[in-house]
Amino acid sequence: MAEEDVVISLRISSRRSQLPIFISLLVVAATILYPLYFVIITSLRTNADYLQNPFGLPGEWTFENYLRLVDSYGIGQAFLNSLFVGTISVSIVLVLASLAGYALAKLPVPGTKFITATFVSVMLIPGPVLIIPIYLMLARFDLVSTYAGLILVYVATGLPFATFFLTLSFRGIPDEVIEAARIDGAGFFRIMWSIIVPMGSSGLATLAVLQFLGAWNELIFAFILITDDSMRLLTPQLASIGERFLTDQPLVSAGLFITASIPLILLAFASKYIMQGLQVGVSR
Amino acid sequence: MTTASLTSSVGAASAAPTGEAHAPRKPGGTRRRDRIVGLLAVLPALIMVVGFMAFPVAFAVFISFTRTNGLTYDWRWFDNYIALLNDPIVHQVFINNLKFLVSVPLVIFTALIVSVLLFERVRGWKYFRVIFFLPNVLSVAVIGIMFRSAFGYYGGVNQALGLFGIEPIQFFTNGTTAIAIIILALVWSGFGYQSLLLLAGLTSINPAVFEAAAIDGAGWWKRLWYITLPNIRRVLGFVFIINVLYTFTSLFGFVFVMTAGGPGFETTTIDYLVYLRAFSSTNLGSGAALAVILFLFIGILTLIQNKVFKLGEED
């Protein structure tokens, strides 16, 4: 790639001077990785063991903290609830944003400018502004403390970026391909399904990962809108555990790791997509 | 639909699969159909966004002019706004937000150093990039509780201090240290993403500039100061603004899980106060008015950003 050529010509610093840079980066990386390592190790020991020797390896490895969280504090249920809400809202966002993105990228939609401006400007609305009116609106429709209400909020807040992002990535699909399919008699949904989705799959995957992370990590609306204990999502559940068990670091650490696990797995396996999404975030 | 109108296309002449001569686009037929289909495709997303984002803002403005418990609305003009402007808690909270601005230069400085280091493209820089990005995939709940635990009475930091014979410190009973720890959490979780933003800016500098400077004998530090920084001032400005915006709109999560705004109101930020007013007071109008003030403030900052940096015209 062209990028590689650039890399070589930019490498003005000699091999020798690269070592201090490498070491500096290593130090910075340690400030991120060490706290996570500490959380994971702490979660695998007993509280007594932690208080005695917090920095060494556990005297006795145990999954007791995880089992306690699942058995007594409903973390397992909360995990599944978060998975459910995240999956449903991402699916809805993907469908609606694909339709809108394809139309805005490739079809002569009347008022395109106005519609795009709407999507872009609502992205600037700060979350706190929405709390009160959305709560009152959902209360009016009897949707407080239902997943439907929460999913509605996640879809609405996810859509502006999703539509914007897919409009950009679908623009890259050549008009010729779409035109050829039309000549063969393919209708809107046929083109959507057999051309736009496969050719825009990388953009769709990026968006799916980003939106899922957004829903999984969200705290405010999950806390405010779901009041029923058995329906709680993971982040509010973690917040209440973190508040109640200040004296039991290993238990809290286990909760932290459970909540962080899915995002970490996604980062490990889909970092390519996450980084691609980042680029668009920049150009915005 | 007639086949004749289906073959109409613009800019696809070379790839038109039919060997026939290309007719200019016809205005009626497909095009009109396309407009309707396109509008129908955009509509569901547009309705969701207008209904659950644009409308709520208008609704918030309405609520802010009323005294309400959510059931009955009593129109009060600017009463809520006047009460807020005279409220000592609001003043204190606004000053708290200004204190959190200390995080802005800290984050940018850290991000700048890291981006310059990454820019040298040493072996494994791509892995470092992913590691630095890691906090961005974590929930504020995770990051907040992690820092709260680490600096708690039994947390890692106090355990470490204990090794040196220092008594445990209650970081969260003092407003200043509590704010310092939230700022630390902000820097920890924010610098990676922003260093990648800055790295993108660095990468867009023409390499010839560096080569020329190197040939002229400019050292590493000189190149940094005279070439690198001036060339990324736009991105720096952008990063500066998003950090300021972030300080005013997105601290809720950290404050919520780390201090709940305490002790007293010493770590309460405007966005957290909106939440407090909304769910622990009898008048939602007050919370809505505060939210509207916040919104206006953010709007003005964004306008300034667009005027000053004209990001759309970059590159």
XYZ file of C-alpha atoms in Angstrom:
599
model
C 0.000 0.000 0.000
C 0.946 3.619 -0.460
C 0.850 4.049 3.280
C 3.836 1.738 3.706
C 5.951 3.907 1.385
C 5.106 6.952 3.424
C 6.045 5.132 6.578
C 9.544 4.460 5.333
C 10.178 8.004 4.190
C 8.899 9.373 7.486
C 11.174 7.231 9.525
C 13.750 9.928 9.824
C 14.821 8.849 13.251
C 17.476 6.172 13.067
C 17.163 2.629 14.392
C 19.150 3.586 17.445
C 16.786 6.363 18.543
C 13.792 4.072 18.186
C 14.485 2.210 21.402
C 13.656 5.090 23.769
C 10.451 5.701 21.820
C 9.525 2.056 22.041
C 10.161 2.055 25.776
C 8.097 5.216 26.276
C 5.209 3.636 24.419
C 5.593 0.550 26.551
C 5.316 2.646 29.710
C 2.163 4.364 28.446
C 0.692 1.009 27.460
C 1.430 -0.281 30.969
C -0.635 2.514 32.531
C -3.594 1.164 30.584
C -2.941 -2.541 30.873
C -1.799 -2.722 34.490
C -5.112 -1.519 36.003
C -6.938 -4.093 33.906
C -4.516 -6.808 34.928
C -5.003 -5.760 38.548
C -8.793 -5.983 38.209
C -8.639 -9.443 36.644
C -6.191 -10.849 39.190
C -8.125 -9.325 42.091
C -11.356 -10.842 40.830
C -9.795 -14.312 41.084
C -8.899 -14.227 44.776
C -10.726 -14.136 48.094
C -11.184 -10.904 49.982
C -8.953 -12.089 52.848
C -6.243 -12.950 50.360
C -6.602 -9.526 48.723
C -6.288 -7.628 51.994
C -3.220 -9.616 52.946
C -1.273 -9.378 49.710
C -3.031 -7.274 47.053
C -0.157 -7.038 44.584
C 1.162 -10.562 44.413
C -0.458 -13.463 42.645
C -3.445 -14.956 44.456
C -2.528 -17.437 47.186
C -5.492 -19.457 46.047
C -7.211 -18.980 42.681
C -10.983 -18.953 42.932
C -14.086 -18.262 40.854
C -16.092 -17.720 43.998
C -16.631 -14.000 43.307
C -18.132 -14.701 39.905
C -20.372 -17.415 41.309
C -21.557 -15.128 44.092
C -22.368 -12.364 41.613
C -24.409 -14.732 39.480
C -26.121 -16.562 42.365
C -26.903 -13.705 44.715
C -26.712 -10.468 42.771
C -28.385 -11.273 39.487
C -25.375 -10.473 37.320
C -26.055 -13.391 34.998
C -29.585 -12.181 34.346
C -28.374 -8.602 33.884
C -25.754 -9.832 31.405
C -28.423 -11.584 29.342
C -30.709 -8.536 29.580
C -27.946 -6.294 28.238
C -27.184 -8.762 25.473
C -30.872 -8.850 24.528
C -31.395 -5.090 24.524
C -28.098 -4.503 22.696
C -28.805 -7.068 19.984
C -32.361 -5.927 19.317
C -31.510 -2.248 19.193
C -28.492 -2.802 16.945
C -30.585 -4.891 14.556
C -33.265 -2.228 14.306
C -30.679 0.527 13.848
C -28.948 -1.446 11.092
C -32.176 -2.017 9.176
C -33.480 1.545 9.432
C -30.086 3.145 8.810
C -29.397 0.903 5.797
C -32.672 1.896 4.192
C -32.081 5.572 4.868
C -28.387 5.377 3.997
C -29.034 3.716 0.641
C -31.734 6.220 -0.233
C -29.633 9.234 0.733
C -26.550 7.887 -1.035
C -28.078 6.643 -4.252
C -31.645 7.817 -4.768
C -32.938 11.286 -5.619
C -34.711 11.825 -2.295
C -36.575 15.122 -2.228
C -35.156 17.401 0.449
C -31.932 15.422 0.839
C -30.131 18.484 2.122
C -32.721 19.142 4.779
C -32.860 15.508 5.866
C -29.073 15.194 6.108
C -28.932 18.460 8.054
C -31.491 17.050 10.485
C -29.463 13.895 11.088
C -26.239 15.830 11.549
C -27.643 18.513 13.825
C -29.395 16.138 16.226
C -26.017 14.475 16.770
C -25.061 17.641 18.654
C -27.858 17.323 21.209
C -26.271 16.617 24.587
C -27.705 13.556 26.348
C -28.763 15.380 29.532
C -31.174 17.545 27.534
C -33.137 14.459 26.521
C -33.530 12.901 29.977
C -36.602 14.757 31.212
C -38.656 15.003 28.000
C -37.959 11.384 27.007
C -38.885 10.128 30.437
C -42.159 12.049 30.347
C -42.939 10.922 26.780
C -42.319 7.272 27.587
C -44.363 7.617 30.780
C -47.231 8.940 28.677
C -47.052 5.838 26.439
C -46.656 3.512 29.462
C -43.218 2.492 28.215
C -41.211 3.275 31.351
C -39.688 0.115 32.793
C -40.140 -1.797 29.555
C -37.410 -2.887 27.164
C -39.458 -1.467 24.297
C -39.028 2.035 25.711
C -35.318 1.635 26.281
C -34.753 0.100 22.845
C -36.710 2.977 21.319
C -34.324 5.417 22.970
C -31.229 3.494 21.883
C -32.484 3.270 18.305
C -33.345 6.965 18.141
C -30.049 8.107 19.635
C -28.042 5.646 17.518
C -29.707 6.418 14.194
C -28.231 9.857 13.380
C -24.646 8.636 13.378
C -25.619 5.291 11.846
C -27.427 6.922 8.932
C -24.660 9.422 8.384
C -22.052 6.654 8.495
C -23.885 4.316 6.105
C -24.679 7.136 3.679
C -20.947 7.771 3.420
C -19.979 4.128 3.082
C -22.756 3.275 0.569
C -21.651 6.192 -1.598
C -18.570 4.140 -2.374
C -20.638 1.492 -4.159
C -20.385 2.132 -7.920
C -23.570 3.402 -9.566
C -22.933 1.100 -12.509
C -23.556 -2.018 -10.457
C -26.866 -0.717 -9.156
C -27.875 0.462 -12.595
C -27.070 -2.916 -14.114
C -29.227 -4.657 -11.530
C -32.106 -2.304 -12.277
C -31.866 -3.048 -15.947
C -32.172 -6.701 -15.009
C -35.399 -5.729 -13.300
C -34.299 -5.767 -9.670
C -36.520 -3.697 -7.403
C -35.608 -1.681 -4.319
C -35.429 -4.541 -1.829
C -33.693 -6.840 -4.288
C -30.962 -4.232 -4.857
C -30.750 -3.574 -1.151
C -30.325 -7.239 -0.300
C -28.148 -8.486 -3.138
C -25.967 -5.435 -3.829
C -25.977 -2.853 -1.051
C -25.733 -5.255 1.876
C -22.929 -7.460 0.495
C -20.943 -4.568 -0.984
C -21.393 -2.433 2.099
C -20.772 -5.304 4.503
C -17.601 -3.835 5.940
C -19.379 -0.588 6.810
C -22.318 -2.513 8.240
C -20.020 -4.647 10.400
C -18.219 -1.561 11.690
C -21.513 0.069 12.525
C -22.889 -3.045 14.205
C -19.859 -3.243 16.486
C -19.926 0.469 17.358
C -23.663 0.546 18.020
C -23.535 -2.594 20.112
C -20.744 -1.124 22.211
C -22.802 2.035 22.629
C -25.877 0.151 23.833
C -23.871 -2.241 26.025
C -22.005 0.580 27.751
C -24.874 3.047 28.134
C -25.671 3.938 31.735
C -28.033 6.909 32.160
C -31.104 5.719 30.282
C -30.588 2.114 31.359
C -30.634 3.314 34.961
C -33.538 5.748 34.680
C -35.861 3.795 32.411
C -35.553 0.281 33.867
C -36.734 0.344 37.473
C -37.639 -3.319 37.887
C -34.765 -5.214 39.585
C -35.067 -8.414 37.561
C -34.993 -6.404 34.315
C -31.900 -4.369 35.191
C -29.156 -4.128 32.593
C -25.539 -4.805 33.390
C -24.160 -1.263 33.793
C -26.711 -0.089 36.414
C -26.358 -3.427 38.193
C -22.591 -2.979 38.282
C -23.025 0.566 39.574
C -25.140 -0.614 42.487
C -22.706 -3.446 43.312
C -19.803 -1.004 43.174
C -21.634 1.207 45.632
C -22.683 -1.512 48.072
C -19.484 -3.535 48.302
C -16.743 -1.001 48.808
C -15.159 -3.326 51.348
C -15.087 -6.288 48.991
C -12.718 -5.367 46.173
C -12.544 -8.861 44.627
C -16.322 -8.987 44.247
C -16.451 -5.552 42.596
C -13.525 -6.515 40.370
C -15.382 -9.575 39.158
C -18.338 -7.346 38.277
C -16.037 -4.977 36.432
C -14.510 -7.774 34.416
C -17.890 -9.257 33.498
C -19.087 -5.876 32.244
C -15.850 -5.213 30.372
C -15.594 -8.715 28.891
C -17.800 -8.265 25.828
C -16.234 -4.933 24.772
C -12.761 -6.407 25.254
C -13.635 -9.435 23.141
C -15.034 -7.160 20.443
C -11.896 -5.037 20.506
C -9.703 -8.117 20.275
C -11.511 -9.619 17.300
C -12.972 -6.609 15.537
C -10.374 -3.921 16.160
C -10.142 -3.434 12.402
C -13.821 -2.448 12.225
C -13.656 -0.317 15.352
C -10.681 1.603 13.976
C -12.485 2.120 10.653
C -15.430 3.610 12.499
C -13.018 5.887 14.266
C -11.801 7.336 10.967
C -15.321 8.424 10.080
C -15.743 9.869 13.522
C -12.751 12.037 12.746
C -13.934 13.252 9.383
C -17.181 14.305 10.990
C -42.467 0.536 -15.817
C -41.249 0.691 -19.377
C -37.909 -0.773 -20.299
C -36.981 2.407 -22.126
C -37.108 4.462 -18.963
C -35.244 1.781 -17.021
C -32.146 2.127 -19.173
C -31.791 5.790 -18.337
C -28.692 6.474 -16.336
C -26.189 9.201 -15.709
C -22.479 8.570 -15.459
C -22.852 4.893 -16.252
C -22.432 5.165 -19.980
C -19.234 3.144 -20.098
C -20.658 0.333 -18.042
C -24.113 0.188 -19.568
C -24.562 -3.506 -20.274
C -26.950 -2.969 -23.150
C -25.100 -2.215 -26.341
C -27.629 0.371 -27.421
C -26.956 4.057 -27.816
C -27.478 5.856 -24.554
C -30.541 8.010 -24.189
C -30.360 11.054 -21.920
C -32.082 10.674 -18.562
C -35.787 11.034 -18.754
C -37.308 13.267 -16.140
C -40.502 11.323 -15.473
C -41.001 7.598 -14.949
C -38.251 5.926 -12.925
C -37.029 9.138 -11.484
C -40.342 10.016 -9.960
C -40.707 6.500 -8.660
C -37.184 6.678 -7.240
C -38.025 9.838 -5.387
C -41.020 8.218 -3.737
C -39.170 4.990 -2.925
C -36.241 6.989 -1.581
C -38.450 9.101 0.620
C -40.230 6.036 1.967
C -36.861 4.448 2.767
C -35.646 7.486 4.676
C -38.926 8.023 6.485
C -38.715 5.427 9.301
C -35.287 6.662 10.426
C -36.338 10.286 10.052
C -39.515 9.778 12.089
C -37.583 8.076 14.879
C -34.993 10.839 15.002
C -37.460 13.692 14.807
C -39.860 12.038 17.248
C -37.349 10.973 19.862
C -34.573 13.516 19.504
C -35.744 16.734 17.854
C -39.204 16.766 19.416
C -37.913 16.079 22.951
C -35.697 19.151 22.697
C -38.726 21.276 21.819
C -40.647 19.561 24.615
C -37.812 20.329 27.042
C -38.035 24.007 26.080
C -41.789 23.914 26.744
C -41.326 22.176 30.112
C -38.713 24.739 31.099
C -41.346 27.482 30.975
C -43.726 25.614 33.252
C -43.995 24.439 36.788
C -44.782 20.747 36.496
C -44.748 17.359 38.163
C -45.080 15.641 34.806
C -48.863 15.480 34.929
C -50.078 19.055 35.045
C -48.250 21.928 33.412
C -48.533 25.382 34.903
C -47.158 28.054 32.548
C -44.694 30.266 34.434
C -42.693 32.091 31.743
C -39.122 32.612 32.902
C -39.597 31.755 36.587
C -37.457 28.616 36.388
C -34.648 30.436 34.605
C -34.669 33.322 37.057
C -34.661 30.903 39.993
C -31.712 29.012 38.479
C -29.655 32.141 37.891
C -30.129 33.091 41.542
C -29.499 29.606 42.863
C -26.192 29.326 44.776
C -26.048 25.585 44.035
C -26.152 26.291 40.305
C -23.312 28.763 40.720
C -21.262 26.232 42.648
C -21.954 23.532 40.078
C -20.940 25.800 37.239
C -17.669 26.526 39.024
C -17.209 22.759 39.474
C -17.512 22.367 35.722
C -14.854 25.027 35.265
C -12.599 23.041 37.630
C -13.068 19.972 35.469
C -11.681 21.995 32.560
C -8.256 21.317 34.068
C -8.581 17.928 32.411
C -8.554 19.540 28.938
C -4.872 20.592 28.776
C -3.881 17.391 30.586
C -5.623 15.142 28.089
C -4.371 17.089 25.091
C -0.805 17.189 26.364
C -0.763 13.448 27.024
C -2.431 12.701 23.705
C 0.054 14.904 21.883
C 3.054 13.136 23.378
C 1.591 9.736 22.614
C 0.691 10.687 19.050
C 4.188 11.985 18.349
C 5.601 8.745 19.735
C 3.229 6.679 17.604
C 4.089 8.776 14.577
C 7.634 7.442 14.646
C 6.119 4.120 13.687
C 8.386 1.963 15.789
C 7.987 -1.785 15.637
C 4.565 -2.850 16.887
C 3.022 0.632 16.746
C -0.243 -0.812 15.478
C -0.601 -2.931 18.618
C 0.089 0.107 20.758
C -2.634 1.912 18.871
C -5.171 -0.753 19.799
C -4.020 -0.761 23.447
C -4.331 3.017 23.707
C -7.793 2.807 22.229
C -8.868 0.199 24.766
C -10.465 2.505 27.393
C -12.784 3.823 24.679
C -14.624 0.530 24.380
C -15.263 0.382 28.119
C -18.358 1.790 29.773
C -18.032 4.887 31.951
C -19.555 2.645 34.611
C -16.561 0.299 34.346
C -13.944 3.053 34.234
C -15.623 5.044 37.004
C -15.986 2.116 39.369
C -12.473 0.953 38.580
C -11.068 4.320 39.656
C -13.405 4.550 42.590
C -12.276 1.124 43.771
C -8.613 1.826 43.121
C -8.748 5.026 45.186
C -11.182 3.691 47.772
C -10.248 2.949 51.360
C -9.358 -0.686 50.546
C -8.307 0.079 46.982
C -5.051 -0.614 45.221
C -3.691 2.897 45.717
C -4.155 2.860 49.482
C -2.767 -0.667 49.629
C 0.311 0.562 47.783
C 0.657 3.549 50.107
C 0.360 1.093 52.999
C 3.488 -0.651 51.785
C 5.334 2.581 52.538
C 3.679 2.858 55.924
C 1.294 5.630 54.887
C -2.165 5.610 56.439
C -5.058 5.111 53.989
C -6.362 8.368 52.509
C -10.091 9.043 52.105
C -9.907 10.515 48.607
C -13.648 10.902 48.142
C -14.505 12.775 51.315
C -12.696 15.841 50.040
C -14.059 17.726 47.025
C -10.663 18.668 45.624
C -9.136 15.180 45.685
C -12.407 13.698 44.405
C -12.350 16.068 41.426
C -8.681 15.253 40.881
C -9.480 11.546 40.675
C -12.366 12.066 38.270
C -10.002 14.159 36.146
C -7.456 11.356 36.290
C -10.134 8.940 35.073
C -10.966 11.370 32.269
C -7.350 11.607 31.173
C -6.834 7.850 31.409
C -9.889 7.068 29.326
C -9.574 9.935 26.858
C -5.979 10.326 25.811
C -5.813 7.221 23.606
C -8.628 8.140 21.261
C -7.428 11.706 21.019
C -3.870 10.670 20.301
C -5.283 8.736 17.355
C -7.121 11.859 16.186
C -3.875 13.802 16.404
C -2.015 10.971 14.691
C -4.417 11.260 11.761
C -3.513 14.948 11.622
C 0.196 14.170 11.717
C -0.143 11.593 8.962
C -1.735 14.145 6.675
C 1.334 16.398 6.827
C 3.263 16.202 3.586
C 6.306 13.961 4.259
C 8.430 16.113 1.974
C 8.287 18.849 4.609
C 9.947 16.555 7.140
C 12.560 15.384 4.672
C 13.441 18.924 3.728
C 13.787 19.876 7.385
C 15.901 16.818 8.110
C 18.189 17.634 5.202
C 18.507 21.179 6.508
C 19.744 19.667 9.729
C 16.736 20.347 11.922
C 16.796 18.027 14.916
C 13.914 15.982 16.249
C 12.770 18.642 18.749
C 13.066 21.442 16.203
C 10.982 19.483 13.724
C 8.388 18.889 16.413
C 8.146 22.545 17.383
C 8.424 24.271 14.008
C 6.808 21.780 11.673
C 4.665 19.234 13.426
C 2.741 21.409 15.856
C 1.921 24.306 13.500
C 0.725 21.797 10.924
C -1.743 20.119 13.229
C -3.110 23.234 14.918
C -6.484 22.667 13.309
C -6.802 19.157 14.709
C -5.527 20.447 18.039
C -8.257 23.062 18.011
C -10.861 20.436 17.212
C -9.630 18.196 20.022
C -9.689 21.171 22.367
C -13.323 21.927 21.597
C -14.552 18.334 21.889
C -12.847 18.119 25.273
C -14.541 21.277 26.492
C -17.910 20.022 25.232
C -17.274 16.675 26.896
C -16.587 18.373 30.227
C -19.989 20.025 30.141
C -22.135 17.196 28.810
C -20.632 13.803 29.536
C -19.420 13.688 33.104
C -22.711 12.275 34.341
C -21.526 8.662 34.280
C -18.302 9.315 36.161
C -19.952 11.515 38.784
C -22.839 9.084 39.169
C -20.714 6.019 39.921
C -17.755 7.687 41.644
C -19.087 10.365 43.983
C -22.839 10.805 43.402
C -22.009 14.513 43.307
C -20.683 14.611 46.851
C -19.410 15.504 49.301
C -22.218 18.060 49.371
C -22.366 19.400 45.819
C -18.603 19.615 45.486
C -18.308 17.237 42.529
C -21.760 17.824 41.010
C -21.611 18.907 37.377
C -24.331 20.587 35.340
C -25.412 17.400 33.595
C -25.578 15.574 36.922
C -27.587 18.413 38.433
C -30.089 18.089 35.587
C -30.576 14.485 36.639
C -30.819 15.376 40.336
C -33.376 18.091 39.657
C -35.361 15.805 37.408
C -35.700 12.862 39.749
C -35.490 14.268 43.224
C -37.441 17.474 43.017
C -41.118 18.180 42.602
C -40.566 20.631 39.779
C -39.317 19.096 36.519
C -39.415 22.548 34.945
C -36.304 23.545 36.848
C -34.295 20.570 35.545
C -35.541 21.215 32.011
C -34.543 24.890 32.231
C -31.060 23.867 33.318
C -30.888 21.410 30.406
C -31.946 24.145 27.982
C -29.282 26.505 29.337
C -26.733 23.719 28.875
C -27.977 23.124 25.351
C -27.679 26.808 24.435
C -24.198 26.935 25.914
C -23.143 23.875 23.894
C -24.746 25.322 20.781
C -22.771 28.539 21.116
C -19.525 26.637 21.671
C -20.203 24.539 18.580
C -20.926 27.630 16.498
C -17.659 29.167 17.648
C -15.902 25.940 16.764
C -17.349 25.962 13.253
C -16.459 29.612 12.758
C -12.939 29.368 14.093
C -11.841 26.020 12.737
C -13.999 25.605 9.637
C -13.484 21.873 9.848
C -15.491 21.147 6.748
C -12.898 22.850 4.592
C -9.963 20.986 5.983
C -7.998 18.815 3.534
